[in-house]
Amino acid sequence: MKKFVLAIVLLFCFLFFMGNSPRAVHAESTVTIGTGGVTGVFYQAGGAIARIVNKKRHEYGIRCVVESTDGSVYNIDAVISGILDFGLAQGDRQHQAAFGGAEWEGRGPQRDLRSMFSLYAEACTLVAAVDSGINTIADMRGKRVNLGHPGSGHRQNSIDALNAAGIDYKKDIIAKELKPLEASRLLKAGGIDAFFYTVGHPTGAIIDATSGKKKVKIIPMPVIAKKLVNDVHPYYVKTKIPIKYYRNAANDADIETFGVKATLVTSVKASNMLAYAIAKEIFENMRQFKSLHVAFQGLDKTKMLENMSARIHPGAMRYYKEAGLK
Ligand code: GLU
């Protein structure tokens, strides 16, 4: 009996000391962030969020991990179904999901989707081989063009741009659905004439595409941008791709095009504590966040609460109110 009591006392002592050791304050739970391809900027953005939030992982009891995924459309569906906790998504795809349009047509508004914040601008980038003879989007008829893979956000931007030019992607071009890096490789090898990619700049796949032996050009789309911004969709904005990032491209000036904002989304399933922690750590460590990629340099806290169509997660909203941002 004495031995039994002693064992119990020792067990309690052990649990007490374990409980007071800093590492055991919380059992860490893993929080997943869906991004895009590893050469894109979504991947960098997810990595930057994880890096900053994980500094406080003992305090919050969470550890963020980044997953490479197909992109916006996949991420939105994955956070809603609970496969991912957070995901990067183009603001235009967030809008369509929230209102049940485009990829979500027939499935209705995605009411469980929640927004966290907006980040940097992504520009719809049309890259073409100079020897394809493509100088404007109107020259794309009959060409082999990569629109983007299913699950990506840019696939629908490509279709919107072609539609605005009066080109039916099902009939007027030879459409491909490859990932950006595969598209870049194939462009350099002469297997396709052009590819679309909506992405922050500078980015690996475009550097890769413009750095081969084959002369490659980024095609300006000023007329399409005007049309899309004025007549068609509320979420497109005019933007420019700085040519300084792609010195080997056969362009001599910044490229006019249209774009969207990259955003972070989650769902009603995320706890208030979790959404609060992520919003707070990113907003309060903004200087460090901005230093992690050139595309993040222009971030502005007030603008980061714009371009969101899904309801802001209440946990994140609690932080924005505390910080006087809402
Ligand atoms: N905008 C792209 C998408 O939604 C991803 C861009 C990136 O990976 O940076 O699929």
Coordinates of C-alpha atoms and ligand atoms in Angstrom, one line a residue:
M1 CA 0.0 0.0 0.0
K2 CA 2.8 2.4 1.0
K3 CA 4.5 1.7 -2.4
F4 CA 1.2 2.5 -4.2
V5 CA 0.8 5.8 -2.4
L6 CA 4.5 6.7 -3.1
A7 CA 3.9 5.9 -6.8
I8 CA 0.9 8.1 -6.9
V9 CA 2.8 11.0 -5.2
L10 CA 5.7 10.6 -7.6
L11 CA 3.3 10.6 -10.6
F12 CA 1.7 13.8 -9.4
C13 CA 5.1 15.4 -8.9
F14 CA 6.1 14.4 -12.4
L15 CA 2.9 15.8 -13.9
F16 CA 3.2 19.0 -11.9
F17 CA 6.8 19.7 -13.1
M18 CA 6.0 18.7 -16.7
G19 CA 3.1 21.1 -16.6
N20 CA 5.3 23.9 -15.5
S21 CA 8.0 23.4 -18.1
P22 CA 7.7 26.0 -20.8
R23 CA 7.4 23.3 -23.6
A24 CA 4.4 21.7 -22.1
V25 CA 2.2 24.7 -21.5
H26 CA 0.1 23.6 -24.5
A27 CA 0.0 20.6 -26.7
E28 CA 0.8 22.0 -30.1
S29 CA -1.8 21.6 -32.8
T30 CA -0.8 21.8 -36.4
V31 CA -2.4 24.5 -38.6
T32 CA -2.2 24.0 -42.3
I33 CA -1.9 26.8 -44.9
G34 CA -2.6 26.0 -48.5
T35 CA -0.6 27.9 -51.1
G36 CA 0.3 27.3 -54.7
G37 CA 3.2 25.9 -56.7
V38 CA 6.6 26.1 -55.0
T39 CA 7.9 28.7 -57.5
G40 CA 4.9 31.0 -57.0
V41 CA 4.5 33.9 -54.5
F42 CA 1.6 32.2 -52.6
Y43 CA 4.1 29.7 -51.4
Q44 CA 6.3 32.5 -50.1
A45 CA 3.4 34.2 -48.5
G46 CA 2.3 31.1 -46.7
G47 CA 5.9 30.6 -45.6
A48 CA 6.1 34.1 -44.3
I49 CA 2.9 33.8 -42.3
A50 CA 4.0 30.5 -40.8
R51 CA 7.4 31.8 -39.9
I52 CA 6.0 34.8 -38.0
V53 CA 3.2 33.0 -36.3
N54 CA 5.4 30.0 -35.3
K55 CA 7.7 32.4 -33.3
K56 CA 4.8 32.4 -30.7
R57 CA 4.0 28.7 -31.1
H58 CA 4.5 28.0 -27.4
E59 CA 2.3 30.8 -26.4
Y60 CA -0.6 29.9 -28.8
G61 CA 0.0 26.2 -28.8
I62 CA -0.2 26.1 -32.7
R63 CA 2.4 25.3 -35.3
C64 CA 1.7 26.5 -38.9
V65 CA 2.8 24.3 -41.8
V66 CA 2.7 25.3 -45.4
E67 CA 1.4 23.0 -48.1
S68 CA 2.0 23.4 -51.9
T69 CA -1.4 23.1 -53.6
D70 CA -3.0 23.7 -57.0
G71 CA -3.9 27.3 -56.0
S72 CA -6.9 29.5 -55.2
V73 CA -9.8 27.4 -56.2
Y74 CA -8.4 24.3 -54.6
N75 CA -7.6 26.3 -51.4
I76 CA -11.1 27.8 -51.1
D77 CA -12.7 24.4 -51.5
A78 CA -10.2 22.8 -49.1
V79 CA -10.8 25.3 -46.3
I80 CA -14.5 24.9 -46.6
S81 CA -14.4 21.1 -46.5
G82 CA -11.9 21.2 -43.6
I83 CA -8.9 19.7 -45.5
L84 CA -7.0 22.9 -44.8
D85 CA -7.3 25.5 -42.0
F86 CA -6.2 28.5 -44.1
G87 CA -5.5 29.1 -47.8
L88 CA -4.2 31.8 -50.1
A89 CA -6.8 32.8 -52.7
Q90 CA -7.1 35.4 -55.4
G91 CA -9.6 38.1 -54.3
D92 CA -11.7 37.5 -57.5
R93 CA -12.0 33.8 -56.7
Q94 CA -13.0 34.6 -53.1
H95 CA -15.7 36.9 -54.6
Q96 CA -17.0 34.2 -56.9
A97 CA -17.0 31.6 -54.1
A98 CA -18.8 33.9 -51.7
F99 CA -21.5 34.7 -54.3
G100 CA -21.7 31.2 -56.0
G101 CA -20.4 32.3 -59.4
A102 CA -17.9 30.9 -62.0
E103 CA -16.3 27.7 -60.5
W104 CA -19.0 27.6 -57.8
E105 CA -22.0 28.1 -60.2
G106 CA -24.5 25.3 -59.4
R107 CA -23.1 24.9 -55.9
G108 CA -24.3 28.2 -54.7
P109 CA -22.8 30.8 -52.4
Q110 CA -20.1 29.3 -50.1
R111 CA -21.5 30.5 -46.8
D112 CA -18.9 28.9 -44.6
L113 CA -16.0 30.8 -46.3
R114 CA -14.4 33.5 -44.1
S115 CA -11.7 36.1 -45.1
M116 CA -8.7 37.1 -43.0
F117 CA -6.9 39.8 -44.9
S118 CA -5.7 40.9 -48.3
L119 CA -2.0 41.0 -49.3
Y120 CA -0.2 42.1 -52.5
A121 CA -1.4 42.6 -56.1
E122 CA -1.2 39.7 -58.5
A123 CA -1.0 40.6 -62.2
C124 CA -2.5 38.5 -65.0
T125 CA 0.7 37.8 -67.0
L126 CA 0.6 36.6 -70.6
V127 CA 4.0 35.2 -71.7
A128 CA 4.6 34.4 -75.3
A129 CA 7.4 33.2 -77.5
V130 CA 8.6 36.0 -79.8
D131 CA 8.7 33.5 -82.8
S132 CA 4.9 32.7 -82.2
G133 CA 4.1 36.1 -83.7
I134 CA 1.9 37.0 -80.8
N135 CA 2.1 40.8 -80.1
T136 CA -1.4 41.4 -78.7
I137 CA -4.1 39.0 -77.3
A138 CA -5.9 39.3 -80.6
D139 CA -3.0 37.3 -82.2
M140 CA -3.8 34.3 -80.1
R141 CA -6.3 32.6 -82.5
G142 CA -5.1 29.1 -83.5
K143 CA -2.2 29.2 -81.0
R144 CA -1.2 26.7 -78.4
V145 CA -2.0 28.5 -75.1
N146 CA -1.7 27.3 -71.5
L147 CA -4.7 28.7 -69.6
G148 CA -3.7 27.2 -66.2
H149 CA -4.5 23.9 -64.4
P150 CA -7.8 23.1 -62.7
G151 CA -7.8 24.3 -59.1
S152 CA -5.7 27.4 -60.0
G153 CA -7.1 30.9 -59.7
H154 CA -5.5 32.1 -63.0
R155 CA -7.4 29.6 -65.2
Q156 CA -10.5 31.7 -65.1
N157 CA -8.6 35.0 -65.5
S158 CA -7.2 33.6 -68.8
I159 CA -10.7 32.7 -70.0
D160 CA -12.0 36.1 -69.0
A161 CA -9.1 37.9 -70.9
L162 CA -9.7 35.7 -74.0
N163 CA -13.5 36.3 -73.8
A164 CA -12.9 40.1 -73.6
A165 CA -10.9 39.8 -76.8
G166 CA -13.7 37.8 -78.4
I167 CA -11.8 34.6 -78.4
D168 CA -13.5 31.3 -77.4
Y169 CA -11.0 29.2 -75.6
K170 CA -12.9 26.0 -76.6
K171 CA -12.9 26.7 -80.3
D172 CA -10.4 29.4 -81.3
I173 CA -7.2 28.3 -79.5
I174 CA -5.5 25.0 -78.6
A175 CA -6.0 25.2 -74.9
K176 CA -3.7 23.5 -72.4
E177 CA -4.0 23.1 -68.6
L178 CA -0.5 22.8 -67.3
K179 CA 1.1 24.1 -64.1
P180 CA 3.1 27.3 -64.5
L181 CA 6.6 25.8 -64.3
E182 CA 5.6 23.0 -66.8
A183 CA 4.2 25.7 -69.1
S184 CA 7.4 27.7 -68.9
R185 CA 9.5 24.7 -69.7
L186 CA 7.3 23.8 -72.7
L187 CA 7.3 27.4 -74.0
K188 CA 11.1 27.3 -74.0
A189 CA 11.1 24.0 -75.8
G190 CA 8.7 25.3 -78.4
G191 CA 5.8 23.0 -77.3
I192 CA 3.4 25.9 -76.7
D193 CA 3.2 29.5 -78.0
A194 CA 2.1 31.3 -74.8
F195 CA 0.9 30.9 -71.2
F196 CA -1.2 32.9 -68.7
Y197 CA -0.3 33.1 -65.0
T198 CA -1.8 35.4 -62.4
V199 CA 0.9 36.0 -59.8
G200 CA 2.8 38.5 -57.7
H201 CA 6.1 39.7 -59.2
P202 CA 8.9 38.8 -59.4
T203 CA 8.2 35.1 -59.6
G204 CA 10.2 32.0 -60.4
A205 CA 8.2 30.6 -63.3
I206 CA 8.4 33.9 -65.3
I207 CA 12.1 34.3 -64.5
D208 CA 12.5 30.7 -65.8
A209 CA 10.4 31.4 -68.9
T210 CA 12.4 34.6 -69.8
S211 CA 15.8 33.2 -69.1
G212 CA 16.2 30.5 -71.8
K213 CA 17.7 30.7 -75.3
K214 CA 14.3 31.3 -76.8
K215 CA 13.2 35.0 -77.0
V216 CA 10.2 35.5 -74.8
K217 CA 8.0 38.5 -74.3
I218 CA 5.3 39.5 -71.8
I219 CA 2.3 40.7 -73.8
P220 CA 0.7 44.0 -72.7
M221 CA -3.1 43.9 -72.4
P222 CA -4.2 47.5 -71.9
V223 CA -7.4 47.3 -73.9
I224 CA -8.5 44.0 -72.2
A225 CA -7.6 45.5 -68.8
K226 CA -9.8 48.6 -69.5
K227 CA -12.7 46.4 -70.7
L228 CA -12.5 44.0 -67.7
V229 CA -12.2 46.7 -65.2
N230 CA -15.0 49.0 -66.6
D231 CA -17.5 46.6 -68.0
V232 CA -17.3 43.1 -66.6
H233 CA -16.0 42.3 -63.2
P234 CA -15.9 44.4 -60.0
Y235 CA -12.7 42.8 -58.7
Y236 CA -10.3 43.4 -61.5
V237 CA -8.0 46.4 -61.4
K238 CA -5.5 47.9 -63.8
T239 CA -1.9 47.1 -62.9
K240 CA 1.6 47.1 -64.4
I241 CA 4.4 44.5 -64.3
P242 CA 7.7 46.1 -63.6
I243 CA 10.1 45.1 -66.4
K244 CA 13.0 45.5 -64.0
Y245 CA 12.2 42.0 -62.6
Y246 CA 12.5 40.3 -66.0
R247 CA 15.6 41.9 -67.7
N248 CA 15.9 39.0 -70.2
A249 CA 12.3 39.4 -71.5
A250 CA 12.0 41.0 -75.0
N251 CA 10.2 44.0 -73.6
D252 CA 11.4 47.6 -73.2
A253 CA 8.8 49.0 -70.8
D254 CA 6.6 48.1 -67.9
I255 CA 3.7 45.9 -69.0
E256 CA 0.1 47.1 -68.6
T257 CA -2.4 44.4 -67.6
F258 CA -5.1 43.7 -65.1
G259 CA -4.8 42.1 -61.7
V260 CA -6.4 41.1 -58.4
K261 CA -5.4 41.0 -54.8
A262 CA -4.0 37.9 -53.1
T263 CA -6.0 37.2 -49.9
L264 CA -5.9 34.8 -47.0
V265 CA -9.1 32.8 -46.4
T266 CA -10.4 30.3 -43.8
S267 CA -13.8 28.9 -42.8
V268 CA -16.3 29.1 -39.9
K269 CA -14.5 26.0 -38.6
A270 CA -11.4 27.9 -37.6
S271 CA -11.6 28.9 -33.9
N272 CA -11.7 32.5 -32.8
M273 CA -8.4 32.1 -31.0
L274 CA -6.7 30.8 -34.1
A275 CA -8.0 33.5 -36.4
Y276 CA -7.2 36.2 -33.8
A277 CA -3.6 34.9 -33.3
I278 CA -2.9 34.9 -37.1
A279 CA -4.3 38.3 -37.7
K280 CA -2.5 39.8 -34.7
E281 CA 0.9 38.3 -35.4
I282 CA 0.9 39.3 -39.0
F283 CA -0.3 42.9 -38.4
E284 CA 2.0 43.4 -35.4
N285 CA 5.0 42.1 -37.2
M286 CA 4.3 43.9 -40.5
R287 CA 7.9 45.2 -40.9
Q288 CA 9.3 41.7 -40.8
F289 CA 6.5 40.3 -43.0
K290 CA 7.3 43.0 -45.7
S291 CA 10.9 42.1 -45.6
L292 CA 10.2 38.5 -46.7
H293 CA 9.4 39.2 -50.4
V294 CA 9.6 42.2 -52.7
A295 CA 5.9 41.8 -53.5
F296 CA 5.0 42.4 -49.9
Q297 CA 6.9 45.7 -49.6
G298 CA 3.9 48.0 -50.4
L299 CA 1.5 46.4 -47.9
D300 CA -0.7 48.8 -46.0
K301 CA -2.7 47.7 -43.0
T302 CA -5.9 49.6 -44.0
K303 CA -5.8 48.3 -47.5
M304 CA -5.3 44.8 -46.2
L305 CA -8.9 44.9 -45.0
E306 CA -10.2 45.7 -48.5
N307 CA -11.0 43.3 -51.4
M308 CA -12.7 40.7 -49.3
S309 CA -16.1 39.5 -50.2
A310 CA -16.5 36.7 -47.7
R311 CA -17.3 37.8 -44.1
I312 CA -14.2 38.6 -42.0
H313 CA -13.7 35.8 -39.5
P314 CA -14.9 37.0 -36.1
G315 CA -11.6 36.1 -34.4
A316 CA -9.7 38.3 -36.9
M317 CA -12.3 41.0 -36.5
R318 CA -11.7 41.1 -32.8
Y319 CA -8.1 41.9 -33.4
Y320 CA -8.9 44.6 -36.1
K321 CA -11.3 46.3 -33.6
E322 CA -8.8 46.1 -30.8
A323 CA -6.2 47.7 -33.1
G324 CA -8.6 50.4 -34.2
L325 CA -8.5 49.3 -37.8
K326 CA -12.3 48.6 -38.0
Ligands
GLU1 N1 -2.7 33.1 -58.4 C1 -2.4 31.7 -58.5 C2 -3.6 30.8 -58.2 O1 -4.5 31.3 -57.6 C3 -1.2 31.3 -57.7 C4 -0.1 32.2 -57.7 C5 1.1 31.8 -56.9 O2 1.3 30.6 -56.6 O3 1.7 32.7 -56.4 O4 -3.6 29.7 -58.4

